[in-house]
Coordinates of C-alpha atoms in Angstrom, one line a residue:
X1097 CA 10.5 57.2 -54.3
X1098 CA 7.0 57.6 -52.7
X1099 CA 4.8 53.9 -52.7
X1100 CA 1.2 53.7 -52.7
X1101 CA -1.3 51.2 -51.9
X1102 CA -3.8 50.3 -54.3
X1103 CA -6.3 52.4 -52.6
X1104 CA -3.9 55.8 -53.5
X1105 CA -2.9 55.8 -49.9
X1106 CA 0.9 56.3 -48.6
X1107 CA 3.0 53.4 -47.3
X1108 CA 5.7 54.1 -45.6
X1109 CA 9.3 52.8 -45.5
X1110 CA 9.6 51.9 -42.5
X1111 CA 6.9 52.3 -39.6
X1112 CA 7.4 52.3 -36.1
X1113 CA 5.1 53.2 -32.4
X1114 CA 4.8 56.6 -33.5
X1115 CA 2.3 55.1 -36.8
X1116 CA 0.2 54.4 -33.9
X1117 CA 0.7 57.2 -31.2
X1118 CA -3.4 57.7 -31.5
X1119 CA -4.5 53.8 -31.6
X1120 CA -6.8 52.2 -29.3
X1121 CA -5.9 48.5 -29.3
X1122 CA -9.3 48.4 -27.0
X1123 CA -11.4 49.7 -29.6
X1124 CA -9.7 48.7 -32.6
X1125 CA -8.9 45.5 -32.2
X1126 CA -10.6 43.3 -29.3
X1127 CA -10.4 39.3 -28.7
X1128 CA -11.2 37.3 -31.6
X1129 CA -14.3 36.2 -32.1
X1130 CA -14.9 39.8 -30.0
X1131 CA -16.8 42.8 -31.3
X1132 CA -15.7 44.8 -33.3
X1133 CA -14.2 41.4 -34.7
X1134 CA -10.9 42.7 -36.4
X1135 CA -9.2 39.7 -35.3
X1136 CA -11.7 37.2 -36.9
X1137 CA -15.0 36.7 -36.3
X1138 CA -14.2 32.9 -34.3
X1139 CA -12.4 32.9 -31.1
X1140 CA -10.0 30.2 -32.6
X1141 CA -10.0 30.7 -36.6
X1142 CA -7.9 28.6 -38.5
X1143 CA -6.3 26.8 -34.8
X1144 CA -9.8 24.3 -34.8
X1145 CA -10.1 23.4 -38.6
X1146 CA -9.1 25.2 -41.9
X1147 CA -11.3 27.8 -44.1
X1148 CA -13.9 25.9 -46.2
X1149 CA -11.9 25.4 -49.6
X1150 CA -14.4 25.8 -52.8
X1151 CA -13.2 25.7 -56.4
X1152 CA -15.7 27.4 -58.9
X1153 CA -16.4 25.5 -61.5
X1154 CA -19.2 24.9 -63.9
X1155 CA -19.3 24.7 -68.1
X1156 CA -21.3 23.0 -71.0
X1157 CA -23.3 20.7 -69.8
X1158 CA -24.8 19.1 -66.4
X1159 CA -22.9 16.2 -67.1
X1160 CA -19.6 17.6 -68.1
X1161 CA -20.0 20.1 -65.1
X1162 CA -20.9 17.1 -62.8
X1163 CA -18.1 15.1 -63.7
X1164 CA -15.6 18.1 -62.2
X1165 CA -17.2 18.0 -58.8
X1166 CA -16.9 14.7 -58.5
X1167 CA -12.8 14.8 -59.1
X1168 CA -12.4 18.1 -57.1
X1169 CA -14.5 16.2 -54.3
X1170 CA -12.4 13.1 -54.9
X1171 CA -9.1 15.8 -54.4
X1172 CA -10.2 17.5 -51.2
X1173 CA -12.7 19.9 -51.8
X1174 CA -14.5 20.7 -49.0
X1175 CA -17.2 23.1 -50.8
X1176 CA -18.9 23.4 -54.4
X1177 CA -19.2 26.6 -56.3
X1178 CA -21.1 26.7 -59.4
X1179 CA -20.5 28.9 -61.9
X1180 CA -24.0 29.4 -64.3
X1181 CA -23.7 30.1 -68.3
X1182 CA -24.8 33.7 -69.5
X1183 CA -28.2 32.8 -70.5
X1184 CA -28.9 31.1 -67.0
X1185 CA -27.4 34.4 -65.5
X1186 CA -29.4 36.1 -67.6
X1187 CA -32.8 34.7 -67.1
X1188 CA -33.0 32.9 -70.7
X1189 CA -33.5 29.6 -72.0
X1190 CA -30.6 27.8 -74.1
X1191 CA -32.7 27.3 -76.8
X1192 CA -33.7 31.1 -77.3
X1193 CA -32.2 33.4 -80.3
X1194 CA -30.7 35.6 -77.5
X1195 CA -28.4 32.8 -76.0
X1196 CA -27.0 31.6 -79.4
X1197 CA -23.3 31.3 -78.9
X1198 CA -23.1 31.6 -75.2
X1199 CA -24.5 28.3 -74.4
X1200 CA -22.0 26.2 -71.5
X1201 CA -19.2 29.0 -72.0
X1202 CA -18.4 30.4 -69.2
X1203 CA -20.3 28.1 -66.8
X1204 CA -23.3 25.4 -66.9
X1205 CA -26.3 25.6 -68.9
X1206 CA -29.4 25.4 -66.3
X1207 CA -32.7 25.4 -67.6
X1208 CA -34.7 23.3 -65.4
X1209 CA -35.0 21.3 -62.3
X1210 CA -33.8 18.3 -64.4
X1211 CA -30.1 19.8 -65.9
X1212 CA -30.1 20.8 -61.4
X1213 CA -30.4 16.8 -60.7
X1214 CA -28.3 16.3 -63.3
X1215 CA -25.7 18.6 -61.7
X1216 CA -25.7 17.1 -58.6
X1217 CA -26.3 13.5 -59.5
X1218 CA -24.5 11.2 -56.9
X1219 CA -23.5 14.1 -54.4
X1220 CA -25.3 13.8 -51.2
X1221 CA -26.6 17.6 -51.0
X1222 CA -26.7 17.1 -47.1
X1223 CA -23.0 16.2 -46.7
X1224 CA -22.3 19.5 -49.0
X1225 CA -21.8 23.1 -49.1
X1226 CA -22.9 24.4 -52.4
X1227 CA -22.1 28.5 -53.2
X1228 CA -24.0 29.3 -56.0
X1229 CA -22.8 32.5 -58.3
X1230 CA -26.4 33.6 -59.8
X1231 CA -28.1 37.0 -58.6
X1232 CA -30.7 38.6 -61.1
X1233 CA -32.5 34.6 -61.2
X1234 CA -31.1 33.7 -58.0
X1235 CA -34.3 32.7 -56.0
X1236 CA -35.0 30.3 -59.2
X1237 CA -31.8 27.9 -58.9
X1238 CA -31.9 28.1 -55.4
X1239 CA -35.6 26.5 -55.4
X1240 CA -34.1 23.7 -58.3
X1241 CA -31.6 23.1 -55.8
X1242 CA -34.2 23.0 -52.9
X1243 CA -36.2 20.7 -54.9
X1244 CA -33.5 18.0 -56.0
X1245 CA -33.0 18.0 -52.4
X1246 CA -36.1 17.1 -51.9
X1247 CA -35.7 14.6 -55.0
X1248 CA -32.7 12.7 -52.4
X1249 CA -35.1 13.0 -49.4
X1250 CA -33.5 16.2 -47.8
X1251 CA -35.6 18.2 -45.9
X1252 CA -35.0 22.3 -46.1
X1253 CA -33.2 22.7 -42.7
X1254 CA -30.5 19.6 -44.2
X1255 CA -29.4 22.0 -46.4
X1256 CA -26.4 24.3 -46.3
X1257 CA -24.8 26.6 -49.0
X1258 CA -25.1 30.3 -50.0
X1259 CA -26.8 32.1 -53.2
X1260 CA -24.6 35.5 -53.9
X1261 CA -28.2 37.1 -54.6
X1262 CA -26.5 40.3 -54.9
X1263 CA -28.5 42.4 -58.0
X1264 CA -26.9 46.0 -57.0
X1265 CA -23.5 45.0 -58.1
X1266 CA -24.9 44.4 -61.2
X1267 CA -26.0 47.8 -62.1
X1268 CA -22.5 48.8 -60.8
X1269 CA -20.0 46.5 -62.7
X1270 CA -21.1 43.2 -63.7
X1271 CA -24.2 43.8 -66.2
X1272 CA -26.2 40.4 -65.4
X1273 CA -29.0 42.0 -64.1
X1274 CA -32.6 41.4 -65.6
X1275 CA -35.2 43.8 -63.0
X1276 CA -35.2 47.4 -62.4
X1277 CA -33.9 47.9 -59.2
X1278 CA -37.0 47.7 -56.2
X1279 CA -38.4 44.7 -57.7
X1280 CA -35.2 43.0 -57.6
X1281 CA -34.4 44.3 -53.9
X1282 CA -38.4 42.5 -53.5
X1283 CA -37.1 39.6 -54.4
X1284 CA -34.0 39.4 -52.3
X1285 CA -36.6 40.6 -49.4
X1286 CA -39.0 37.1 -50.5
X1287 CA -35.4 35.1 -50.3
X1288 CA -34.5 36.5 -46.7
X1289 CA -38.6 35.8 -46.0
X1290 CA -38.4 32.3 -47.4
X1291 CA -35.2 30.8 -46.3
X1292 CA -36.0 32.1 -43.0
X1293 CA -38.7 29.4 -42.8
X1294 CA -38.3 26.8 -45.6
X1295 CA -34.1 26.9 -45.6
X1296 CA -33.0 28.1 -42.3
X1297 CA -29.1 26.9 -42.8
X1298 CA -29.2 29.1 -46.3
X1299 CA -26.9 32.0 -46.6
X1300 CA -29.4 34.0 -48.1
X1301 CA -27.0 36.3 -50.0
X1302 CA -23.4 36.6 -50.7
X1303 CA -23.1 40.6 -51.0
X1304 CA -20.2 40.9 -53.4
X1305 CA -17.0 43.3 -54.1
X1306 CA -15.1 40.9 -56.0
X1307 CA -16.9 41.6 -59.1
X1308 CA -16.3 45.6 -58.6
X1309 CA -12.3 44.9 -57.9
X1310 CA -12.2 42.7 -61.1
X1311 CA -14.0 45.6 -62.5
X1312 CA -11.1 48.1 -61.3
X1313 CA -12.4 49.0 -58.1
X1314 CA -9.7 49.8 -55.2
X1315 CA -9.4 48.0 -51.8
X1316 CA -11.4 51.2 -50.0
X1317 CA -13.6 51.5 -52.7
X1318 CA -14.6 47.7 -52.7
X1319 CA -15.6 47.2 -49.5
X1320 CA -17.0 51.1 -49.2
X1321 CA -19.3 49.8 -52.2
X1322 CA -19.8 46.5 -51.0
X1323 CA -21.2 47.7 -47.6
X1324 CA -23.0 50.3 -49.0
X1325 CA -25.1 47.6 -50.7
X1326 CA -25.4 45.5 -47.9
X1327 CA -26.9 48.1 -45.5
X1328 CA -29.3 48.7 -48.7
X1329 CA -30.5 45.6 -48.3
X1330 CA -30.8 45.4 -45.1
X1331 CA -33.4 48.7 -45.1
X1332 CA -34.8 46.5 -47.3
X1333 CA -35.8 43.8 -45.1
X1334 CA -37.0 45.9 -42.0
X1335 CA -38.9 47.6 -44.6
X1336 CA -40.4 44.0 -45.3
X1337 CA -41.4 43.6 -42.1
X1338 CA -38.5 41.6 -40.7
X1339 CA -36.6 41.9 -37.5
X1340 CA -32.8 42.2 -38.3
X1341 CA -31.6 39.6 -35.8
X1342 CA -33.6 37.2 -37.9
X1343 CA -32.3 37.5 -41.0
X1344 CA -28.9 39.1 -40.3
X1345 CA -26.9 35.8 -39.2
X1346 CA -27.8 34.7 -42.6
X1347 CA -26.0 37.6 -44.8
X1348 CA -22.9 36.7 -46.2
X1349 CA -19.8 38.6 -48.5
X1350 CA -17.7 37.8 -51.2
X1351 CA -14.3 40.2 -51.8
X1352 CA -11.5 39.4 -53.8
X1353 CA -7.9 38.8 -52.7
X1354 CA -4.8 40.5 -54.2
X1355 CA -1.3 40.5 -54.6
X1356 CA -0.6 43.6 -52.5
X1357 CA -1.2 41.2 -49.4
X1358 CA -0.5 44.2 -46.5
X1359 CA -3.2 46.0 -47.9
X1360 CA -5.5 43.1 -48.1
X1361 CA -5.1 41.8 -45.1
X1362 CA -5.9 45.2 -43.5
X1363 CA -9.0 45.6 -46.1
X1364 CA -10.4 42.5 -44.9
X1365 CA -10.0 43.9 -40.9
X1366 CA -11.4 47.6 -41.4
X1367 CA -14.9 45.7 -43.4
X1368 CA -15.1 43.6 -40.7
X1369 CA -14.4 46.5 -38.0
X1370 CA -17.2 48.5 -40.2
X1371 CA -20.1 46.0 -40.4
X1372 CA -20.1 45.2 -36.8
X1373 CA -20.3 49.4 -35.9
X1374 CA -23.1 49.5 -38.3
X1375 CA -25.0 46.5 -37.5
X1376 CA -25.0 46.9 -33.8
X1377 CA -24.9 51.2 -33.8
X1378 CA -27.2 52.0 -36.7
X1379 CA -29.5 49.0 -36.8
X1380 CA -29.6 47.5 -33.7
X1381 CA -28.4 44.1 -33.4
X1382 CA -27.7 42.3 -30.6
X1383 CA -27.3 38.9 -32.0
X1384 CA -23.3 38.7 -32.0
X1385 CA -24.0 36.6 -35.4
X1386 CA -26.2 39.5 -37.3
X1387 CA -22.6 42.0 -36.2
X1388 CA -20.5 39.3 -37.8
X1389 CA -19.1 40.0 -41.2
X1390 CA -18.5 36.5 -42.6
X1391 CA -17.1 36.7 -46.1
X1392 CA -16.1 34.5 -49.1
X1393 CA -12.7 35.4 -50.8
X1394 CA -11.5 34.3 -55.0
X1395 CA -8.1 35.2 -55.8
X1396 CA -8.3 37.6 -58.2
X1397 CA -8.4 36.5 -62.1
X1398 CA -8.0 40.5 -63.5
X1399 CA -4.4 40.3 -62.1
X1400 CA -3.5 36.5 -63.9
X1401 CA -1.8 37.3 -66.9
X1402 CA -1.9 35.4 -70.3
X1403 CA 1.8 35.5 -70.8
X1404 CA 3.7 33.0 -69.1
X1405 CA 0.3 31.5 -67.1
X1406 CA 2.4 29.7 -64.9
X1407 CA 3.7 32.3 -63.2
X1408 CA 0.1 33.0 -62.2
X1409 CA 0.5 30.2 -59.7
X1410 CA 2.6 32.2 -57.2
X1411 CA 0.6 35.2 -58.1
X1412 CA -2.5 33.2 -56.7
X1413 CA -0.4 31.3 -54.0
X1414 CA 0.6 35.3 -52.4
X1415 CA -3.7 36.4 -53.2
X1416 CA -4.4 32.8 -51.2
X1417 CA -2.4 34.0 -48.3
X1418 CA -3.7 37.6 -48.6
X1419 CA -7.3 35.9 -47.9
X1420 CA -6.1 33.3 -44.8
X1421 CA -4.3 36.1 -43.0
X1422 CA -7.2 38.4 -43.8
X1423 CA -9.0 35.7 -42.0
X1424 CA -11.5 34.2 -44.9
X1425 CA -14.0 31.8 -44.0
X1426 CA -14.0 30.2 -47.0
X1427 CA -11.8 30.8 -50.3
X1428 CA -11.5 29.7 -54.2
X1429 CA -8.0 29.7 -55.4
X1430 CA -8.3 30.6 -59.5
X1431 CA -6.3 28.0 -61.7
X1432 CA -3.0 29.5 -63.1
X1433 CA -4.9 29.1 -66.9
X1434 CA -8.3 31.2 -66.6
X1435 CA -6.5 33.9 -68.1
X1436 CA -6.3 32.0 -71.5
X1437 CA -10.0 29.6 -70.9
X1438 CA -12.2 27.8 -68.7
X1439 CA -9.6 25.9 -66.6
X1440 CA -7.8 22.8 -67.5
X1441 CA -8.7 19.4 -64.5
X1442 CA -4.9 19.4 -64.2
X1443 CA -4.7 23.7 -63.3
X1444 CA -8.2 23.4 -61.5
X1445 CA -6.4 20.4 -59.9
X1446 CA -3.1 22.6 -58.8
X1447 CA -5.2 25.5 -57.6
X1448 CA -7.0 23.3 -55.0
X1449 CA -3.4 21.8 -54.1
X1450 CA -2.5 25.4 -53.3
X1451 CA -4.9 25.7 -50.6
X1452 CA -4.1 22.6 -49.1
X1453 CA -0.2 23.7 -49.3
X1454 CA -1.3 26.7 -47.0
X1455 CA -3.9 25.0 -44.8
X1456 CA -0.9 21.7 -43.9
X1457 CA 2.3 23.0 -44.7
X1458 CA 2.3 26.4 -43.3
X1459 CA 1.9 27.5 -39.6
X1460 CA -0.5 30.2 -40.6
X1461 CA -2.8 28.2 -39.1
X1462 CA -1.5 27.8 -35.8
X1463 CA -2.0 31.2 -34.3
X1464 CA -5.3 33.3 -34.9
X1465 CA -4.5 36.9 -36.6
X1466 CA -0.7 36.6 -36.5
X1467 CA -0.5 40.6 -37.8
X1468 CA -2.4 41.9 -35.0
X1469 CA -0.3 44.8 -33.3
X1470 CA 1.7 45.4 -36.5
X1471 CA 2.5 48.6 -37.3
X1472 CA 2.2 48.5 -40.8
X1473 CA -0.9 46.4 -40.8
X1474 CA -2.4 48.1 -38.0
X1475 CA -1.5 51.7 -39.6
X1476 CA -3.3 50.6 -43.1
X1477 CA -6.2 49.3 -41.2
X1478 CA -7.2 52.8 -39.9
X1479 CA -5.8 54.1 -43.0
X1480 CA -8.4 51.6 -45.5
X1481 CA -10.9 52.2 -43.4
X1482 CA -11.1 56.1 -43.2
X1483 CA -10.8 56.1 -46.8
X1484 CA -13.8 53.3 -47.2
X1485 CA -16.2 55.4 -44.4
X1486 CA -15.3 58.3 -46.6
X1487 CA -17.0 57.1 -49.3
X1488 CA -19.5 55.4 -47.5
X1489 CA -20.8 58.7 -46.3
X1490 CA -20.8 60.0 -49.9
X1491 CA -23.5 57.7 -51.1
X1492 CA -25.5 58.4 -47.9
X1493 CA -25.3 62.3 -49.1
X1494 CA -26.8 61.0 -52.4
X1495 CA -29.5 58.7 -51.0
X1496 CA -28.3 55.5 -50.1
X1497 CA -26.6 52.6 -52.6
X1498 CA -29.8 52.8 -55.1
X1499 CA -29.9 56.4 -55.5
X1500 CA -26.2 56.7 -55.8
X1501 CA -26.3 53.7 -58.3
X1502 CA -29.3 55.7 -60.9
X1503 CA -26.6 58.5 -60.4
X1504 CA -23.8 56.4 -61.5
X1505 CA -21.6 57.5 -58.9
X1506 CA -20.4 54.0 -58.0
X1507 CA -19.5 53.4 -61.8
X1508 CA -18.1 56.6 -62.4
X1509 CA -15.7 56.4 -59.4
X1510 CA -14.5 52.2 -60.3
X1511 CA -14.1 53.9 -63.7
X1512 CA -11.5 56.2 -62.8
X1513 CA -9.6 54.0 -60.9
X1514 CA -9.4 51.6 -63.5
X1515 CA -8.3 54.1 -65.5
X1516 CA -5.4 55.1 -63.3
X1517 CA -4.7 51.3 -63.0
X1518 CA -4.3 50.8 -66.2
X1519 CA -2.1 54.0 -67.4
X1520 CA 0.6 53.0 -64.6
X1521 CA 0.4 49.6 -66.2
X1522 CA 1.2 51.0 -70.0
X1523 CA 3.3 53.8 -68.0
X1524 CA 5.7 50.5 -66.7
X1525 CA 4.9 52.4 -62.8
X1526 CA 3.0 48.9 -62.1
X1527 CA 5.0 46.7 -62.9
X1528 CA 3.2 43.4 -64.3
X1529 CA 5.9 40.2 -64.4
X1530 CA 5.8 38.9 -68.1
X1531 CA 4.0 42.0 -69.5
X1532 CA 5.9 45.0 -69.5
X1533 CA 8.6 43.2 -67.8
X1534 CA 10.6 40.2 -67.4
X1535 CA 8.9 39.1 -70.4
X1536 CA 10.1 35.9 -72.6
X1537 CA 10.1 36.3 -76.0
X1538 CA 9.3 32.4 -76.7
X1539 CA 5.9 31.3 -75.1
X1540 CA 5.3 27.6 -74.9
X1541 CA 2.2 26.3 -76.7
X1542 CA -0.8 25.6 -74.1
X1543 CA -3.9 23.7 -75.6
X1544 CA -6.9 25.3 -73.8
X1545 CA -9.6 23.4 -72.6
X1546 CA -12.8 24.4 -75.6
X1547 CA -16.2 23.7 -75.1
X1548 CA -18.1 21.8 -77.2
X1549 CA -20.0 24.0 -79.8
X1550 CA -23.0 20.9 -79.8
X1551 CA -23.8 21.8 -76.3
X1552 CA -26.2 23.9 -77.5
X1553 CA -27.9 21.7 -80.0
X1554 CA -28.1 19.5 -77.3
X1555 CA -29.5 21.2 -74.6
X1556 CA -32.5 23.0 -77.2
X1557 CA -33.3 19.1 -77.5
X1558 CA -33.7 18.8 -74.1
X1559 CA -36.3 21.8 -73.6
X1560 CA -37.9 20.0 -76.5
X1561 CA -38.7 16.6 -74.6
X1562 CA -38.9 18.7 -71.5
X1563 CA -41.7 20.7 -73.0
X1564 CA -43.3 17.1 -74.7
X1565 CA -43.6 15.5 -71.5
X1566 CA -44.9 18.1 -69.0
X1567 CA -48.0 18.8 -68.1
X1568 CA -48.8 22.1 -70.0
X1569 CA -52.4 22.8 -68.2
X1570 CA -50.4 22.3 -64.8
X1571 CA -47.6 24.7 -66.1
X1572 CA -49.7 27.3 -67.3
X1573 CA -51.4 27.6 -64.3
X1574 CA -48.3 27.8 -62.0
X1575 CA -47.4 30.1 -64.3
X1576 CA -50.4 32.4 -63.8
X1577 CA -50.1 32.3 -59.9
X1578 CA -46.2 33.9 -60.0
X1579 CA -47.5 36.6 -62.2
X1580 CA -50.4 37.3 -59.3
X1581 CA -48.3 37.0 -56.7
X1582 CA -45.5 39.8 -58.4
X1583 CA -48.3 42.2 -58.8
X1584 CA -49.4 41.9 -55.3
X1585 CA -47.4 41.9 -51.9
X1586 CA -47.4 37.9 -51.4
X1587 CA -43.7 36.2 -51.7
X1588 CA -43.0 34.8 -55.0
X1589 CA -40.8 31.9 -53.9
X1590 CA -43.6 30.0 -53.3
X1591 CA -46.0 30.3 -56.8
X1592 CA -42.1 30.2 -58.4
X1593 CA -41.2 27.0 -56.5
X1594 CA -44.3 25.0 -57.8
X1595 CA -43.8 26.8 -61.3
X1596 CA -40.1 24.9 -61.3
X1597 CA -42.1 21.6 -60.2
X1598 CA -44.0 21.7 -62.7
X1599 CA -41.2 21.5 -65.1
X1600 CA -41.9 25.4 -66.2
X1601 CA -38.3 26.5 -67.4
X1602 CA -36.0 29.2 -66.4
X1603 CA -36.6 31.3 -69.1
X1604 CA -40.4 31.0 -68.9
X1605 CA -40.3 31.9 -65.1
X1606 CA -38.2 35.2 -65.5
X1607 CA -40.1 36.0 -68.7
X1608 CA -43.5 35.9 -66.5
X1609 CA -42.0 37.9 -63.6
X1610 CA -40.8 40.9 -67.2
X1611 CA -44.3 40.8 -67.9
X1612 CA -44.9 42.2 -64.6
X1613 CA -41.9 44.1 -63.4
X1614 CA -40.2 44.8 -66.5
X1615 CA -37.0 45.0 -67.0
X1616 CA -33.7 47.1 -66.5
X1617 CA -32.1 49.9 -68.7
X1618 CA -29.4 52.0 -67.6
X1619 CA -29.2 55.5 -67.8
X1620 CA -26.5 55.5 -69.9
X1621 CA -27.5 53.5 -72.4
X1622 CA -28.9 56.2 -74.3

C-alpha cells in the first residue's frame, strides 16, 4: 500500500542513490552555517549550547501569570513566551462588553503598562529572552515591555526577545486581527523603523506557519504561505524607505513541529534552502544574517488528543525531536494536557523536562545535521520544497500574499486540506492512537486547571483606579498625537509609546488608531 506525506507527496519503501541520481550536494546542501544554510544556519548548532527552550504560558491575571515564570525559570527555562487573553489580542479592554467571558482564558489579561510590571515583577528583563504571541496590537505590548524596562533601568539596546507581529496570518487562519490590511503592514513597517533605533536586539517579527498547520495547513503549504508573507513584508519595508540589510537580521519564523518527523525535518531544510535564494537572489542581501532563516518551533497542540492525554507526552517528545533535527533555534514543548485546558504546573513542568531529556540525554546534540546525505531526508527535501515553490509562484500570479489573501486563496487551499485530514481521520486511513484506535474504554478522571471567573471583576477594578489616578488632560493629549500621526506618514510608535506612559489603556490606543484606519471585515463575512 502506497504512503504519503502530509504534504500528499509519495514516500517510498525503501530509497536508495538512485532517489538522488540528479542532486547537487554543492548546491543543495553546503557547510553549516553556509548559504544556502540547509544544514543550519550556525557553523556548530546544537555542538556549542542547546536551542533556547521557552514554554508559553500566560492566563488570568499578571500575578497568577507571573507566578508561572518564576517556577519555569526556577526549572530551567531559558526563555519566556507569553501568551495574551482574547481581548488583549484583540485590541480591547477587560472591562468592555465585548470581552465579557474571555477575560485571563486563554492567556493574561494586559491592559496597561501596570498589569506589564506586574507580569514581569522580579525578572531581570536584561538577563531574559521574552517571545511575545500578539500581532494585530503588537507594537503596543512591545512599548509596555520597553517601558517596564525602562521602569528596572534597562536601556533599549539591553533588551532581547521577539514580538510574532505577524497580522497576514490572521486574515488567513487565526482571526485576531483588528486593521485592514495596509495599515497593519504600516505598522509592522513603524516596528522594523523603531526597533531599528530604539530596540536594536528586538526580533521585530516572528512571521508564523504554526498557526496555519494548527489551522490544517500541510508541511509545503505552511512554509509556502509562511514565506509568502514574509517577502510581503519585506516589500513592505523597502517600500518604507529601508535598506533590507538593516532590518532583515532582525526577521524571525515560527512553524510548528509534527509527528511525521522525516517530513519535518526536511520542511524545516527546503524553508531554510528558500529564504536564503530569495533574500540574496530577489532582494539583494549580502548580510549573511538578513539570508538566514532563523525560526521558532511549538509542538503541535491540533495533533494532542483528549483521550488518554498522557499519551500526548511521546506524541510531543517525537514533534520535539522533529524540531532539534530540523535544526530549531528555539522551541516550546506543549504540556501533555492542553488538549483538555490551560496546562497544569505539574504537565507545563513535564513538557520543559522533555526538552531537557533531548538537549542532555540524547547525542543529537553532538553532531550538527545528523540527516544530511540521507536519502530519504534528502529526497523529501527537494520533494517539500518543489511543492512549497509551487505554490509560492501561485500567489505571485495573483499579486503577492495580500492580494492572494482578499482572494482567499490561502484559506481556501488550508481548507481543503483540512478537510482531507480530517475524512482520513473518520475514514480510520490516519490512524490517531486512542481515537479511532487503541482506544480504552475507561478514562481516568483528570481535574483541569479552571480559571477564576473573578478575574474579570478584578481586573474592571483595576481600569477603574487606573483611570482615577491618571492624568486625563495628559492622556487626552497623547491620545490626540497617535491619531495625527496615523493620518500622516510619521511612525506611530512614538505618539503610542508616550500614550502607554501616560497610563492610556490598551483598548483606548487601538480604539484611537479605528477611528483612523478602521477596521477589518472579510470578504466572506457577508
Amino acid at each position: 500500500m502506497a504512503r504519503y506525506s502530509e504534504s500528499g507527496l509519495p514516500i517510498e519503501p525503501v530509497y536508495g542513490p538512485e532517489a538522488l541520481a540528479d542532486w547537487d550536494p554543492g548546491r543543495a546542501l553546503g557547510a553549516p552555517g553556509a548559504y544556502p544554510y540547509t544544514r543550519g544556519v550556525y557553523p556548530t548548532m546544537y555542538t556549542g549550547r542547546p536551542w533556547t527552550m521557552r514554554q508559553y504560558a500566560g492566563f488570568g491575571t499578571a500575578r497568577e501569570s507571573n507566578a508561572r515564570y518564576r517556577q519555569l525559570i526556577e526549572h530551567g527555562t531559558t526563555g519566556l513566551s507569553v501568551a495574551f487573553d482574547l481581548p488583549t489580542q484583540m485590541g480591547h479592554d477587560s472591562d468592555t462588553p465585548i470581552a465579557a467571558g474571555e477575560v485571563g482564558k486563554v492567556g493574561v489579561a494586559i491592559d496597561s503598562v501596570e498589569d506589564m510590571a506586574v507580569l514581569f515583577g522580579g525578572i531581570p528583563l536584561g538577563k531574559v529572552s521574552t517571545s511575545m504571541t500578539i500581532n494585530a496590537p503588537a507594537a503596543l505590548l512591545l512599548l509596555m515591555y520597553q517601558l517596564v524596562g525602562e521602569e528596572q533601568g534597562l536601556r533599549g539596546d539591553q533588551l532581547n526577545g521577539t514580538v510574532q507581529n505577524d497580522v497576514l496570518k490572521e486574515y488567513i487562519a487565526r482571526g485576531t486581527y483588528i486593521f485592514p490590511p495596509q495599515p497593519s503592514l504600516r505598522l509592522a513597517a513603524d516596528i522594523f523603523r523603531y526597533c531599528r533605533a530604539e530596540i536594536p536586539r528586538w526580533n521585530t517579527i516572528s512571521i508564523s506557519g504554526y498557526h496555519m498547520a494548527e489551522a490544517g495547513a500541510s508541511p509545503a503549504q505552511e512554509i509556502a504561505f509562511t514565506l509568502a508573507n514574509g517577502i510581503a513584508y519585506v516589500r513592505t519595508a523597502l517600500a518604507a524607505g529601508m535598506a533590507v540589510d538593516e532590518f532583515a537580521p532582525r526577521l524571525s519564523f515560527f512553524f510548528v513541529a509534527r509527528t511525521t518527523l522525516l517530513e519535518e525535518v526536511a520542511k524545516f531544510r527546503a524553508a531554510r534552502r528558500i529564504w536564503a535564494r530569495v533574500m540574496r537572489d530577489e532582494f539583494g542581501a549580502r548580510d549573511p544574517k538578513s539570508q538566514m532563516l532563523r525560526f521558532h518551533t511549538q509542538t503541535a497542540g491540533v495533533q494532542l488528543t483528549a483521550q488518554q492525554p498522557e499519551v500526548n507526552l511521546a506524541r510531543v517528545t517525537v514533534q520535539g525531536l522533529a524540531a532539534v533535527l530540523g535544526g530549531t533555534q528555539s522551541l516550546h514543548t506543549n504540556s501533555y494536557d492542553e488538549a483538555i485546558a490551560l496546562p497544569s504546573e505539574k504537565a507545563a513542568r513535564l513538557a520543559l523536562r522533555t526538552q531537557q531529556v533531548l538537549a542532555y540525554e540524547t547525542d543529537v546534540t553532538a553532531t550538527v545535521d545528523p540527516f544530511a546525505g540521507s536519502y530519504a531526508v534528502e529526497a523529501l527535501t527537494d520533494a517539500v520544497e518543489e511543492a512549497a515553490l509551487a505554490l509560492m509562484a501561485r500567489i505571485e500570479e495573483l499579486g503577492g500574499a495580500v492580494a492572494a489573501i482578499e482572494r482567499g486563496f490561502q484559506k481556501e487551499e488550508i481548507e481543503r486540506n483540512a478537510y482531507r485530514i480530517a475524512r482520513e481521520t473518520d475514514a480510520g486511513e490516519r490512524v490517531v492512537v486512542g481515537v479511532n484506535r487503541f482506544r480504552s474504554e475507561e478514562e481516568e478522571p483528570y481535574e483541569p486547571l479552571r480559571v477564576d471567573p473573578a478575574i474579570e471583576a478584578r481586573q474592571a477594578e483595576r481600569l477603574a483606579v487606573l483611570r482615577e489616578r491618571r492624568n486625563r488632560n495628559a492622556v487626552t493629549a497623547a491620545l490626540g498625537a497617535l491619531r495625527k500621526a496615523a493620518e500622516g506618514p510619521d511612525n506611530v510608535l512614538y505618539p503610542m509609546r508616550e500614550a502607554l506612559r501616560a497610563r492610556a489603556t490598551l483598548g483606548e490606543v487601538c480604539d484611537a488608531l479605528r477611528e483612523v484606519w478602521g477596521t477589518y471585515v472579510p470578504t466572506d463575512a457577508f
